[in-house]
CSV table of C-alpha atoms and ligand atoms in Angstrom, one decimal:
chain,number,residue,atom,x,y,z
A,425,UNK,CA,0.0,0.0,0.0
A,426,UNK,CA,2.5,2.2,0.8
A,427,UNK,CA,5.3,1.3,-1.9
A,428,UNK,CA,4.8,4.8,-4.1
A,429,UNK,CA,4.9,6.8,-0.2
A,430,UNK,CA,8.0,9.0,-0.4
A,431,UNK,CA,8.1,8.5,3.7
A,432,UNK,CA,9.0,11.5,5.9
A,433,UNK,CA,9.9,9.9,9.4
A,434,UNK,CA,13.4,10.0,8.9
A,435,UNK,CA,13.6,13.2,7.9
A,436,UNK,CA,11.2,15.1,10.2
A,437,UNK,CA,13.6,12.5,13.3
A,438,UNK,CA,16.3,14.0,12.4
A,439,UNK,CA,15.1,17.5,12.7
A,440,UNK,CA,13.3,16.6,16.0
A,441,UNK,CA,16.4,14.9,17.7
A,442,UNK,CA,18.1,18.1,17.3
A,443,UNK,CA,15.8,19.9,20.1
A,444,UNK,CA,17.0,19.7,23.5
A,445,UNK,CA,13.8,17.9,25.8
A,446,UNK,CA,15.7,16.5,28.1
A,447,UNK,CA,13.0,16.1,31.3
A,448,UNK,CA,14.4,16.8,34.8
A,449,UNK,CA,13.5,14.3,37.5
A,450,UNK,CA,14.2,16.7,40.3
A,451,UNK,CA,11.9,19.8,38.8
A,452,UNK,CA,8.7,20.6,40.8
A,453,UNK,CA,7.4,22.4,37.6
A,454,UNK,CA,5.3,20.6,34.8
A,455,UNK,CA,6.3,20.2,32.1
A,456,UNK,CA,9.8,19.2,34.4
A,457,UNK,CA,12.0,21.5,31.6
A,458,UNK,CA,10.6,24.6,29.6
A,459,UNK,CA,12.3,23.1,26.4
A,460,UNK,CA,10.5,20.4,25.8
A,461,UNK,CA,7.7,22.9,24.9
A,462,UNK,CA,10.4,23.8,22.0
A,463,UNK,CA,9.4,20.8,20.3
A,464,UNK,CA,5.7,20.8,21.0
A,465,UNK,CA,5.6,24.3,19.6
A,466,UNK,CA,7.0,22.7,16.0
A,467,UNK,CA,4.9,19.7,16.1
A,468,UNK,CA,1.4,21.6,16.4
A,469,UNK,CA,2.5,23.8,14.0
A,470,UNK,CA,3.9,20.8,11.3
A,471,UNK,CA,0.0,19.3,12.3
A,472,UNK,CA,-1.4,22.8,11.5
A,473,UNK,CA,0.3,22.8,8.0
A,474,UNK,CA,-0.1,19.0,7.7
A,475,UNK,CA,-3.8,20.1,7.6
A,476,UNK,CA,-4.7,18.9,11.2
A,477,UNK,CA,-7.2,22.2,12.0
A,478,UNK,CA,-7.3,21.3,15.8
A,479,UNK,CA,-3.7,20.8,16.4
A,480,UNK,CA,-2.1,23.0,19.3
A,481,UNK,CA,0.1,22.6,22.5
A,482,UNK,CA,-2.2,23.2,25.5
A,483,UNK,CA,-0.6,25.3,28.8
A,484,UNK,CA,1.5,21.4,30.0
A,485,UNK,CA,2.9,21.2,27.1
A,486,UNK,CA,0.9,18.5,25.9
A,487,UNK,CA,-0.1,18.7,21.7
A,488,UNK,CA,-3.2,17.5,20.4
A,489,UNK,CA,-4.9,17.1,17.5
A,490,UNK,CA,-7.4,15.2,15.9
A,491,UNK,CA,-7.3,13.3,12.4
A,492,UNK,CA,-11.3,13.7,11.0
A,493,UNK,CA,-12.7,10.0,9.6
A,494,UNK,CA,-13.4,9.6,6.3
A,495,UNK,CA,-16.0,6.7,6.3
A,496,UNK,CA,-19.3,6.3,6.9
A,497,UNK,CA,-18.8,3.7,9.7
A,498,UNK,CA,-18.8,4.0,13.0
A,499,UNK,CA,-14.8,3.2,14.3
A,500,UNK,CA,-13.6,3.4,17.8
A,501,UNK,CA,-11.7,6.7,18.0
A,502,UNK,CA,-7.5,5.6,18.4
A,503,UNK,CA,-5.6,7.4,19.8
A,504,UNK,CA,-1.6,7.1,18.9
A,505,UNK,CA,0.8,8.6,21.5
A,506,UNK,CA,4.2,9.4,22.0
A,507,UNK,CA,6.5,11.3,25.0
A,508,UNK,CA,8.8,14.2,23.9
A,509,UNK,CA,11.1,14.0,26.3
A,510,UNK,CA,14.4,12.9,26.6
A,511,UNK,CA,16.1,10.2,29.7
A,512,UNK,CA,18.0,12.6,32.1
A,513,UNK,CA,20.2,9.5,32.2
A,514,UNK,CA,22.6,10.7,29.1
A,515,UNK,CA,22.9,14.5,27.9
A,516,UNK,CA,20.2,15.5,25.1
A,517,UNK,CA,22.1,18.9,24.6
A,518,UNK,CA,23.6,19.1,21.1
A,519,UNK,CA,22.9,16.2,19.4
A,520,UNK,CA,24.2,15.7,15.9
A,521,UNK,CA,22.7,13.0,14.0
A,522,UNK,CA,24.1,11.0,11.3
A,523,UNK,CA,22.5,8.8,8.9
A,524,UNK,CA,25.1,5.1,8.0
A,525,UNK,CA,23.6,4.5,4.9
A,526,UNK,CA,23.9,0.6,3.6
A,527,UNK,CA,24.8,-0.9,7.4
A,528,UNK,CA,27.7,-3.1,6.2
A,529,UNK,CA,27.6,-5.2,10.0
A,530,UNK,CA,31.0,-3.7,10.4
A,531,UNK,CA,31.6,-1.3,13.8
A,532,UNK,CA,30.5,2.0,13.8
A,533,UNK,CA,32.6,4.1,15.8
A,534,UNK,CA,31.2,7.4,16.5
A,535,UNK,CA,33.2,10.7,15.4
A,536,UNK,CA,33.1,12.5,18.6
A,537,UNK,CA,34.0,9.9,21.0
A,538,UNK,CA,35.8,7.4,19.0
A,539,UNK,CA,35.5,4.9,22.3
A,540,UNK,CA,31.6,4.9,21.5
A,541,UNK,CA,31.6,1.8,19.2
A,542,UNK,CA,28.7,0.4,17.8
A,543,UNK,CA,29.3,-3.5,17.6
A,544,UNK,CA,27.3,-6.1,16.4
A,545,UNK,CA,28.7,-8.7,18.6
A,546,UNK,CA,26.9,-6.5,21.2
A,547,UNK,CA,24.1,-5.6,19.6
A,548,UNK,CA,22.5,-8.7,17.6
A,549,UNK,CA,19.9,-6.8,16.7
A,550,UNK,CA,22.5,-5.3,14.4
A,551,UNK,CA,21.9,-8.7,12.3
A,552,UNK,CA,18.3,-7.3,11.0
A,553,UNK,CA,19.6,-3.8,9.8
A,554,UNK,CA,22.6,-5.1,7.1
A,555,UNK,CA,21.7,-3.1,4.2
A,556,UNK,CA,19.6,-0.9,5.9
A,557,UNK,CA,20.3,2.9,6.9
A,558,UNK,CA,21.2,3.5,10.7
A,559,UNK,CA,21.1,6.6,12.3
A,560,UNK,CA,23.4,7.0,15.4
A,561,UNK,CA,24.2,10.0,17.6
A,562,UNK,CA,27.4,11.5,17.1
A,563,UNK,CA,29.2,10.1,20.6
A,564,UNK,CA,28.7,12.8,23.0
A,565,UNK,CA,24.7,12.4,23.8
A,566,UNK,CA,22.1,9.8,23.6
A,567,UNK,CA,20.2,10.5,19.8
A,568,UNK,CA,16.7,10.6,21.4
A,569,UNK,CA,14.8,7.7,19.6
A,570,UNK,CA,13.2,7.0,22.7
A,571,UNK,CA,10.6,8.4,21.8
A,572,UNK,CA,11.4,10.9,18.8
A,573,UNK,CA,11.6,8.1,16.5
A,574,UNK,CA,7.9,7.6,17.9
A,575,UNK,CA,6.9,10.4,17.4
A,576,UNK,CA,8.2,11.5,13.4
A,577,UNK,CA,6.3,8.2,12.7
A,578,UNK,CA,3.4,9.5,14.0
A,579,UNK,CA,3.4,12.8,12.2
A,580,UNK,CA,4.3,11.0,9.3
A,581,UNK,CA,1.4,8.4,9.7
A,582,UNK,CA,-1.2,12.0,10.0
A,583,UNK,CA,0.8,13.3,6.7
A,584,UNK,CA,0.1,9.7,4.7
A,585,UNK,CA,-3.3,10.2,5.9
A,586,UNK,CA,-4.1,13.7,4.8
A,587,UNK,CA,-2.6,12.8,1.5
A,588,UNK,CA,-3.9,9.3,0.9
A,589,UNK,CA,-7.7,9.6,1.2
A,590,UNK,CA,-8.7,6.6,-0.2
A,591,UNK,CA,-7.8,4.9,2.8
A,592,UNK,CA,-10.6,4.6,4.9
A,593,UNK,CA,-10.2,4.8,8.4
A,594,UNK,CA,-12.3,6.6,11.9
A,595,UNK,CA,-11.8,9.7,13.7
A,596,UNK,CA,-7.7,9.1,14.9
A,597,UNK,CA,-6.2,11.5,18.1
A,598,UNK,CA,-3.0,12.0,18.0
A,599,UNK,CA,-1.4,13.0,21.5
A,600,UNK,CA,2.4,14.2,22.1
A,601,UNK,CA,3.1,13.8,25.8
A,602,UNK,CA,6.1,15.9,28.1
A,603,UNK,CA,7.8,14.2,31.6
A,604,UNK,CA,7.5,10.3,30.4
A,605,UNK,CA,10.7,9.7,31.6
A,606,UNK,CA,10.7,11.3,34.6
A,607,UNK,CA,6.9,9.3,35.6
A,608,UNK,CA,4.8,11.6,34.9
A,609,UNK,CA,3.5,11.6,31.6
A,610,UNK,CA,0.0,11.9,32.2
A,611,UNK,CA,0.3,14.1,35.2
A,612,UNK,CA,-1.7,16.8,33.7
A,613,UNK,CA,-3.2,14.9,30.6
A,614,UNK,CA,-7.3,15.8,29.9
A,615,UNK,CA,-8.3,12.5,28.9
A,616,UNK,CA,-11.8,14.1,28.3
A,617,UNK,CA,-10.8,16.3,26.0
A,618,UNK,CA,-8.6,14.0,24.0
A,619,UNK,CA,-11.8,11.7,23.7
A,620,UNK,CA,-10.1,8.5,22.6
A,621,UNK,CA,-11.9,4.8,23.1
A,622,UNK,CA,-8.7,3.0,22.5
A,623,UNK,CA,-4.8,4.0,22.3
A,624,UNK,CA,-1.7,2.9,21.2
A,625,UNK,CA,1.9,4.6,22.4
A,626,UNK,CA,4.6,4.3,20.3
A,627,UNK,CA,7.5,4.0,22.3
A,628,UNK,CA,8.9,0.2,22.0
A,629,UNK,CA,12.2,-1.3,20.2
A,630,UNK,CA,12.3,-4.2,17.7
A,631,UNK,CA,10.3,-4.2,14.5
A,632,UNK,CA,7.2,-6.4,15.1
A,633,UNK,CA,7.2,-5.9,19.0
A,634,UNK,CA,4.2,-5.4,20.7
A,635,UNK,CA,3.8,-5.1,24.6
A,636,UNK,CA,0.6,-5.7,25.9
A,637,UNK,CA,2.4,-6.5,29.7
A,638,UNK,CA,4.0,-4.5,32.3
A,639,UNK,CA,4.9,-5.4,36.1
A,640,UNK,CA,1.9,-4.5,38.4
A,641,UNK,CA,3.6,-2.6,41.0
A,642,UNK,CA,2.9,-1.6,44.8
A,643,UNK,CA,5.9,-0.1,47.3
A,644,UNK,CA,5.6,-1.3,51.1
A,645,UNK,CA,7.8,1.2,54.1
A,646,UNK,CA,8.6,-1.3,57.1
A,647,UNK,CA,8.9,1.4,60.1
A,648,UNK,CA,11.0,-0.5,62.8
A,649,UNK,CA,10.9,1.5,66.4
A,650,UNK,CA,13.8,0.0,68.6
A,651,UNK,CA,14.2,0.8,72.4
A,652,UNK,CA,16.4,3.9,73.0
A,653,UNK,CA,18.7,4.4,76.3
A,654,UNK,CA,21.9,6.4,77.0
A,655,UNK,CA,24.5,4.5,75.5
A,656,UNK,CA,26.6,4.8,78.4
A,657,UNK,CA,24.1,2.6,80.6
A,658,UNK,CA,22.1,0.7,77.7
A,659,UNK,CA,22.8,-2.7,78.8
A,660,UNK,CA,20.1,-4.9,78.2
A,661,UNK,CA,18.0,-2.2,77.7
A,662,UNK,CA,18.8,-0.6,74.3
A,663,UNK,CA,17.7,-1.9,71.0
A,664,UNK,CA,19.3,-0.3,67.8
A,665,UNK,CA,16.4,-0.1,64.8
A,666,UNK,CA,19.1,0.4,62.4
A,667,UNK,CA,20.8,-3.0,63.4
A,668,UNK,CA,17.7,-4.6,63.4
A,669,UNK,CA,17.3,-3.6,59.9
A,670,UNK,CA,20.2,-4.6,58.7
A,671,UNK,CA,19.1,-8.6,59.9
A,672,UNK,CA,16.3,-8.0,57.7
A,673,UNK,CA,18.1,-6.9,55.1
A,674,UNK,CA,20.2,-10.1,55.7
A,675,UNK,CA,17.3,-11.9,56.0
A,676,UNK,CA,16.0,-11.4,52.7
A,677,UNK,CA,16.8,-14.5,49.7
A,678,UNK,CA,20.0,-14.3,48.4
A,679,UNK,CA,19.3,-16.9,45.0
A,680,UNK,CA,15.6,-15.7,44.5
A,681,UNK,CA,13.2,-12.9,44.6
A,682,UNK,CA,16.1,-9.4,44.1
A,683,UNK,CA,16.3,-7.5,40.6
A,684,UNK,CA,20.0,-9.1,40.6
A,685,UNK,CA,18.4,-12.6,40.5
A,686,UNK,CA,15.4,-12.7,38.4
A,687,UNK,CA,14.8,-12.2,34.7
A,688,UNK,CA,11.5,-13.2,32.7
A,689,UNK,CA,8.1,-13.2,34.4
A,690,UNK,CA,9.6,-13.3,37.9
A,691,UNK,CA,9.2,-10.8,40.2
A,692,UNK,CA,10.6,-9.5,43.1
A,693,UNK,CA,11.4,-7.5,46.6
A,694,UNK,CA,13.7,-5.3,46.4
A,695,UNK,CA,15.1,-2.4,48.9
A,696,UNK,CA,15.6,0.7,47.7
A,697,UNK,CA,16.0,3.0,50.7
A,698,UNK,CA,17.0,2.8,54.4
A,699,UNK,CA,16.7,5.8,56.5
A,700,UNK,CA,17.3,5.9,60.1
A,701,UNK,CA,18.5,6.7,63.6
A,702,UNK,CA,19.1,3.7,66.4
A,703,UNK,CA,15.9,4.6,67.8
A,704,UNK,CA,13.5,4.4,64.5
A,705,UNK,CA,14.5,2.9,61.3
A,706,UNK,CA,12.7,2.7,57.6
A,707,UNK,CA,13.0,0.9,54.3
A,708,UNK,CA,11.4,1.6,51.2
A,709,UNK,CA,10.6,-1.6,49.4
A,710,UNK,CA,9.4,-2.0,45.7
A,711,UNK,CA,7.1,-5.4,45.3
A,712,UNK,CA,6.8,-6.4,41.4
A,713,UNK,CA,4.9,-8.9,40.2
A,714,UNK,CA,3.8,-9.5,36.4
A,715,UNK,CA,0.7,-10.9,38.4
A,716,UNK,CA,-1.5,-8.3,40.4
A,717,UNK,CA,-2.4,-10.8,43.6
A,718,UNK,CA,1.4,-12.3,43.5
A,719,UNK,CA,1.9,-8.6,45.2
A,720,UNK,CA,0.0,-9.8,47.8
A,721,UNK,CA,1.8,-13.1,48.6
A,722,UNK,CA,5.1,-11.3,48.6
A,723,UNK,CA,4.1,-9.2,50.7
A,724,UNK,CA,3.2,-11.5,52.6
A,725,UNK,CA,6.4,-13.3,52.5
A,726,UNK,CA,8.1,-10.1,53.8
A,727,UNK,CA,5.9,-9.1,56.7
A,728,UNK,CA,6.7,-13.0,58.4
A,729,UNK,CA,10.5,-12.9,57.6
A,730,UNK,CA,10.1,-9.1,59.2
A,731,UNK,CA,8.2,-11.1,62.1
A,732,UNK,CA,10.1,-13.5,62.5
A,733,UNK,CA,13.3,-11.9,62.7
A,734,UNK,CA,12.2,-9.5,65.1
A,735,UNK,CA,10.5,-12.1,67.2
A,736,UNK,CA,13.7,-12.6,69.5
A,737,UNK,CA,13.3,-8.4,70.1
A,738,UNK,CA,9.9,-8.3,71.8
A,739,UNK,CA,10.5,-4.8,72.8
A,740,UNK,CA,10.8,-3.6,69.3
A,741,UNK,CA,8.3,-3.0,67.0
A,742,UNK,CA,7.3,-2.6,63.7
A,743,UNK,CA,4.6,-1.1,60.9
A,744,UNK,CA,4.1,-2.3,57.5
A,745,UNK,CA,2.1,0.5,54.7
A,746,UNK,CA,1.5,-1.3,51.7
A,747,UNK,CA,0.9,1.5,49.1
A,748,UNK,CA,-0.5,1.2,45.3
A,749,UNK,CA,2.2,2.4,42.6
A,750,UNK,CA,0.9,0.8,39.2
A,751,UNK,CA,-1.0,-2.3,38.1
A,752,UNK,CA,-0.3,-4.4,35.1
A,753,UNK,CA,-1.8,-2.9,32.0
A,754,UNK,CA,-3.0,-7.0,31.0
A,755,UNK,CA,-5.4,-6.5,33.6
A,756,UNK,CA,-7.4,-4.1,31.5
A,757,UNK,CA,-6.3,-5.0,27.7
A,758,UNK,CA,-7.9,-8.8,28.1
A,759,UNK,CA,-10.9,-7.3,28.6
A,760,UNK,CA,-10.6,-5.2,25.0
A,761,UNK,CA,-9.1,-8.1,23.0
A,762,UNK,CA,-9.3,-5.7,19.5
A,763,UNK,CA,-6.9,-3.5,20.6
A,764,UNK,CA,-3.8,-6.4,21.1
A,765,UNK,CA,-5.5,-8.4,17.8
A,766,UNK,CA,-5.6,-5.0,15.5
A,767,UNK,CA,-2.2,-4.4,16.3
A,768,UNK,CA,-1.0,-8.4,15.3
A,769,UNK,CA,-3.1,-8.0,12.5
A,770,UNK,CA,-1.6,-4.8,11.1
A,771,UNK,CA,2.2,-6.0,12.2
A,772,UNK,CA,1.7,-9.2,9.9
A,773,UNK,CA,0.5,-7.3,7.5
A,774,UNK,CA,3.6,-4.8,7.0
A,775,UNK,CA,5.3,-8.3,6.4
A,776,UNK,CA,7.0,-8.4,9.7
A,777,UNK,CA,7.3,-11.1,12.6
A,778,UNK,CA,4.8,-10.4,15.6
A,779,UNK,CA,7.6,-10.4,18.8
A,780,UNK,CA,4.6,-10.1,22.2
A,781,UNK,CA,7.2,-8.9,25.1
A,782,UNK,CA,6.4,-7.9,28.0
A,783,UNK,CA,8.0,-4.7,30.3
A,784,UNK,CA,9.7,-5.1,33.3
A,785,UNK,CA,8.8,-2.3,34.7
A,786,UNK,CA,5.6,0.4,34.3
A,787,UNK,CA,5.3,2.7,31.2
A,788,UNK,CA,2.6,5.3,30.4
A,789,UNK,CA,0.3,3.1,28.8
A,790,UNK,CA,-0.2,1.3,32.5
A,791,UNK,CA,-1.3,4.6,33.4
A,792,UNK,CA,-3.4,5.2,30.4
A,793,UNK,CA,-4.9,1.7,30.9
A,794,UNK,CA,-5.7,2.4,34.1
A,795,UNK,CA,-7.1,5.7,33.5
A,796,UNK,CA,-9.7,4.2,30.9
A,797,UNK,CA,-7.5,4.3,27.9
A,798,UNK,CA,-6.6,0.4,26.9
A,799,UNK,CA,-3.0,1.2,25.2
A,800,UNK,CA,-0.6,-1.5,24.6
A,801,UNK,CA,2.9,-0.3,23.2
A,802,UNK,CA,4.0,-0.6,19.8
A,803,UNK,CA,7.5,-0.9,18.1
A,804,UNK,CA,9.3,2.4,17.1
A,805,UNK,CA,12.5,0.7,16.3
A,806,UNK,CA,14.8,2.5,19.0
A,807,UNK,CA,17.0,0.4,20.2
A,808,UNK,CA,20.2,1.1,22.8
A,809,UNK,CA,18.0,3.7,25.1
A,810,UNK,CA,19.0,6.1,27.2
A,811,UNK,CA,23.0,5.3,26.0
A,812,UNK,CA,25.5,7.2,23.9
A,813,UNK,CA,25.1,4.1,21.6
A,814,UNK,CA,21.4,4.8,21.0
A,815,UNK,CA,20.4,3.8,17.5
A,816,UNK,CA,17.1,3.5,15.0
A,817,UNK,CA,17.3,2.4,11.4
A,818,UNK,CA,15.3,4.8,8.6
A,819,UNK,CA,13.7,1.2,7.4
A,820,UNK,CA,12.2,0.4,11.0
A,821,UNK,CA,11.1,3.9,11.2
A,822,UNK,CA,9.1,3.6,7.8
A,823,UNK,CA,7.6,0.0,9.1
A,824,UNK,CA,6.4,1.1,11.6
A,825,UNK,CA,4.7,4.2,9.8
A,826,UNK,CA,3.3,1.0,7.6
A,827,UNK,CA,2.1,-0.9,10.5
A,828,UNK,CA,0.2,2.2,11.5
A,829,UNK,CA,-1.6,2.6,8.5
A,830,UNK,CA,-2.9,-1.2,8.4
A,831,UNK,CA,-3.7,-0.6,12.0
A,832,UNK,CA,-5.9,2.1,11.5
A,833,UNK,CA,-7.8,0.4,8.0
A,834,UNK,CA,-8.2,-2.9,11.0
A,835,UNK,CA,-10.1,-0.5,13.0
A,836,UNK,CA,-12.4,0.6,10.1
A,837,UNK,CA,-12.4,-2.7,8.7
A,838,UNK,CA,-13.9,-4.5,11.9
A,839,UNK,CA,-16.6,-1.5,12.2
B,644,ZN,ZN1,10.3,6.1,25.9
């Protein structure tokens, strides 16, 4: 469908990638940074031209607009989405992109920083991209893919559509979002207003890859309150919090159940903060668990070892707050199979593989779930995240552009 298309994802990236978004976890502000607005300012006005009447940046720094239908039918309105913002893991200040045309499979080394080497013996997803073109960052930032490959594709997809009217498709929102990596990507998001029924964010790696899975996700604080004395006359009277802490800590599995010793569809317990005086001692936990009541039983698990270690302290005691941070976004998508299908359907269809993954960790689209937006994640070919190395081929770009455009005709087609 798409083989006359003169694509422009590649070339609108490349502009885009050369905006500084970077977000900033430690801003009380939203958006986090001022920039990012930067780029929303271009991308409602590129909308604007594209011919997208309602496209504008609202106050956040969020950019909306609306594709109109074109068929008679009735269609679920989709949403596609994207996050303009760049990881404050690597600088986003600067970057100079450059387009390897005809990846031979040999090392890239990257001009500015000549010990950034792209290598295919550490990056086998290198295999897939001989012959294609690779675009890299120049050595001194990341390049921003994540999620500005995402994004061109989706102003690309609203510029096939405006010029393509035969194909048919519903009412499509398209929704550009600030602070995704910093967590808060729909902080200030008007779902109302947008008025999707379904959505899709554009923010995943390998061509064909679909996530319809994230952890569920709930943090627990263990307060442990010792007995405190003078130290100089403590004898069998004083009981130090932070030692008994650290016998929890000790407690916990060593071969099972940590980040450092599960992969796959295991979850885990795993400390992330210990504050404290000898009198009154805390640790944050994070509970994950691909499956929401798993939480529970880990939980569990952790309040008896916490009993159980303190049982030989009866003087000390302890509370256990079990708060809510983010559930699995499966939870909600099995009960709107269409919105997984459409996308397998439309994947196939752009002749590619379909790769179902799943996310160890939460994204937006949990959120959106959550919030009443079903929104599994779909490939944007970024690969190498939030690393010098970062790296997205023109070809993955323009498949997933494709995949779009079968996605949407799915949606009209099953109406
Ligand atoms: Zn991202």
């Amino acid at each position: 469908m798409l083989d006359n298309y003169n694509f422009t994802a590649a070339e609108r990236f490349l502009r885009y990638v050369q905006i500084d978004t970077q977000s900033d976890p430690l801003a009380t502000t939203f958006p986090s940074t001022d920039k990012q607005k930067d780029l929303g300012n271009i991308l409602a006005e590129e909308l604007l031209q594209i011919g997208l009447q309602d496209a504008h940046m609202d106050e956040w720094g969020y950019v909306y607009a609306t594709i109109p239908s074109n068929t008679d039918k009735k269609v679920p309105v989709i949403c596609f989405c994207a996050h303009m913002d760049t990881a404050p893991d690597c600088s986003g200040t600067n970057v100079k992109p450059i387009v390897h045309k005809n990846y031979s499979g040999a090392d890239i080394i990257l001009p500015d920083d000549k010990s950034q080497v792209l290598r295919l013996s550490e990056y086998p997803y290198l295999q897939s991209q001989i012959g294609n073109d690779i675009i890299t960052a120049s050595g001194l930032t990341l390049l921003g893919a994540d999620d500005k490959a995402g994004v061109a594709e989706i102003m690309d997809l609203a510029n096939f559509l405006m010029t393509h009217k035969d194909v048919k498709h519903g009412e499509i929102k398209i929704l550009f979002t600030p602070d995704e990596e910093v967590g808060n990507g729909t902080g200030k998001l008007d779902l109302q207003k947008l008025g999707a029924d379904y959505g899709y964010t554009l923010d995943g790696g390998d061509a064909g890859s679909l996530e319809d899975e994230t952890f569920s996700a709930d943090g627990v604080r263990l307060t442990i309150h010792g007995v405190i004395a003078h130290p100089g006359y403590a004898k069998n009277k004083m009981i130090n919090a932070m030692k008994l802490a650290g016998l929890i800590l000790d407690a916990l599995p060593k071969d099972r159940l940590s980040p450092e010793s599960t992969e796959g569809k295991r979850g885990f317990i795993h400390p992330v903060r210990v504050e404290g005086i000898a009198e009154k001692c805390t640790i944050d936990f994070i509970i994950r668990d691909f499956e929401t009541p798993g939480l529970k039983k880990k939980e569990d698990f952790l309040r008896t070892l916490v009993e159980e270690t303190l049982r030989a302290y009866p003087k000390a005691s302890f509370e256990f707050a079990v708060s809510e941070q983010y559930r699995n976004m499966k939870d909600v998508l099995v009960l709107h199979p269409q919105v997984t299908d459409h996308a397998k359907t439309a994947i196939t269809k752009a002749g590619l593989d379909v790769k179902m993954e799943s996310i160890r960790g939460g994204t937006d689209g949990s959120r959106l779930s959550f919030m009443g937006l079903p929104c599994p994640n779909l490939f944007a070919g970024e690969q190498a995240i939030h690393s010098k190395l970062e790296f997205v081929s023109v070809q993955d770009m323009n498949k997933a552009v494709e995949t779009l455009v079968y996605l949407v005709g799915e949606w009209e087609n099953a109406s």
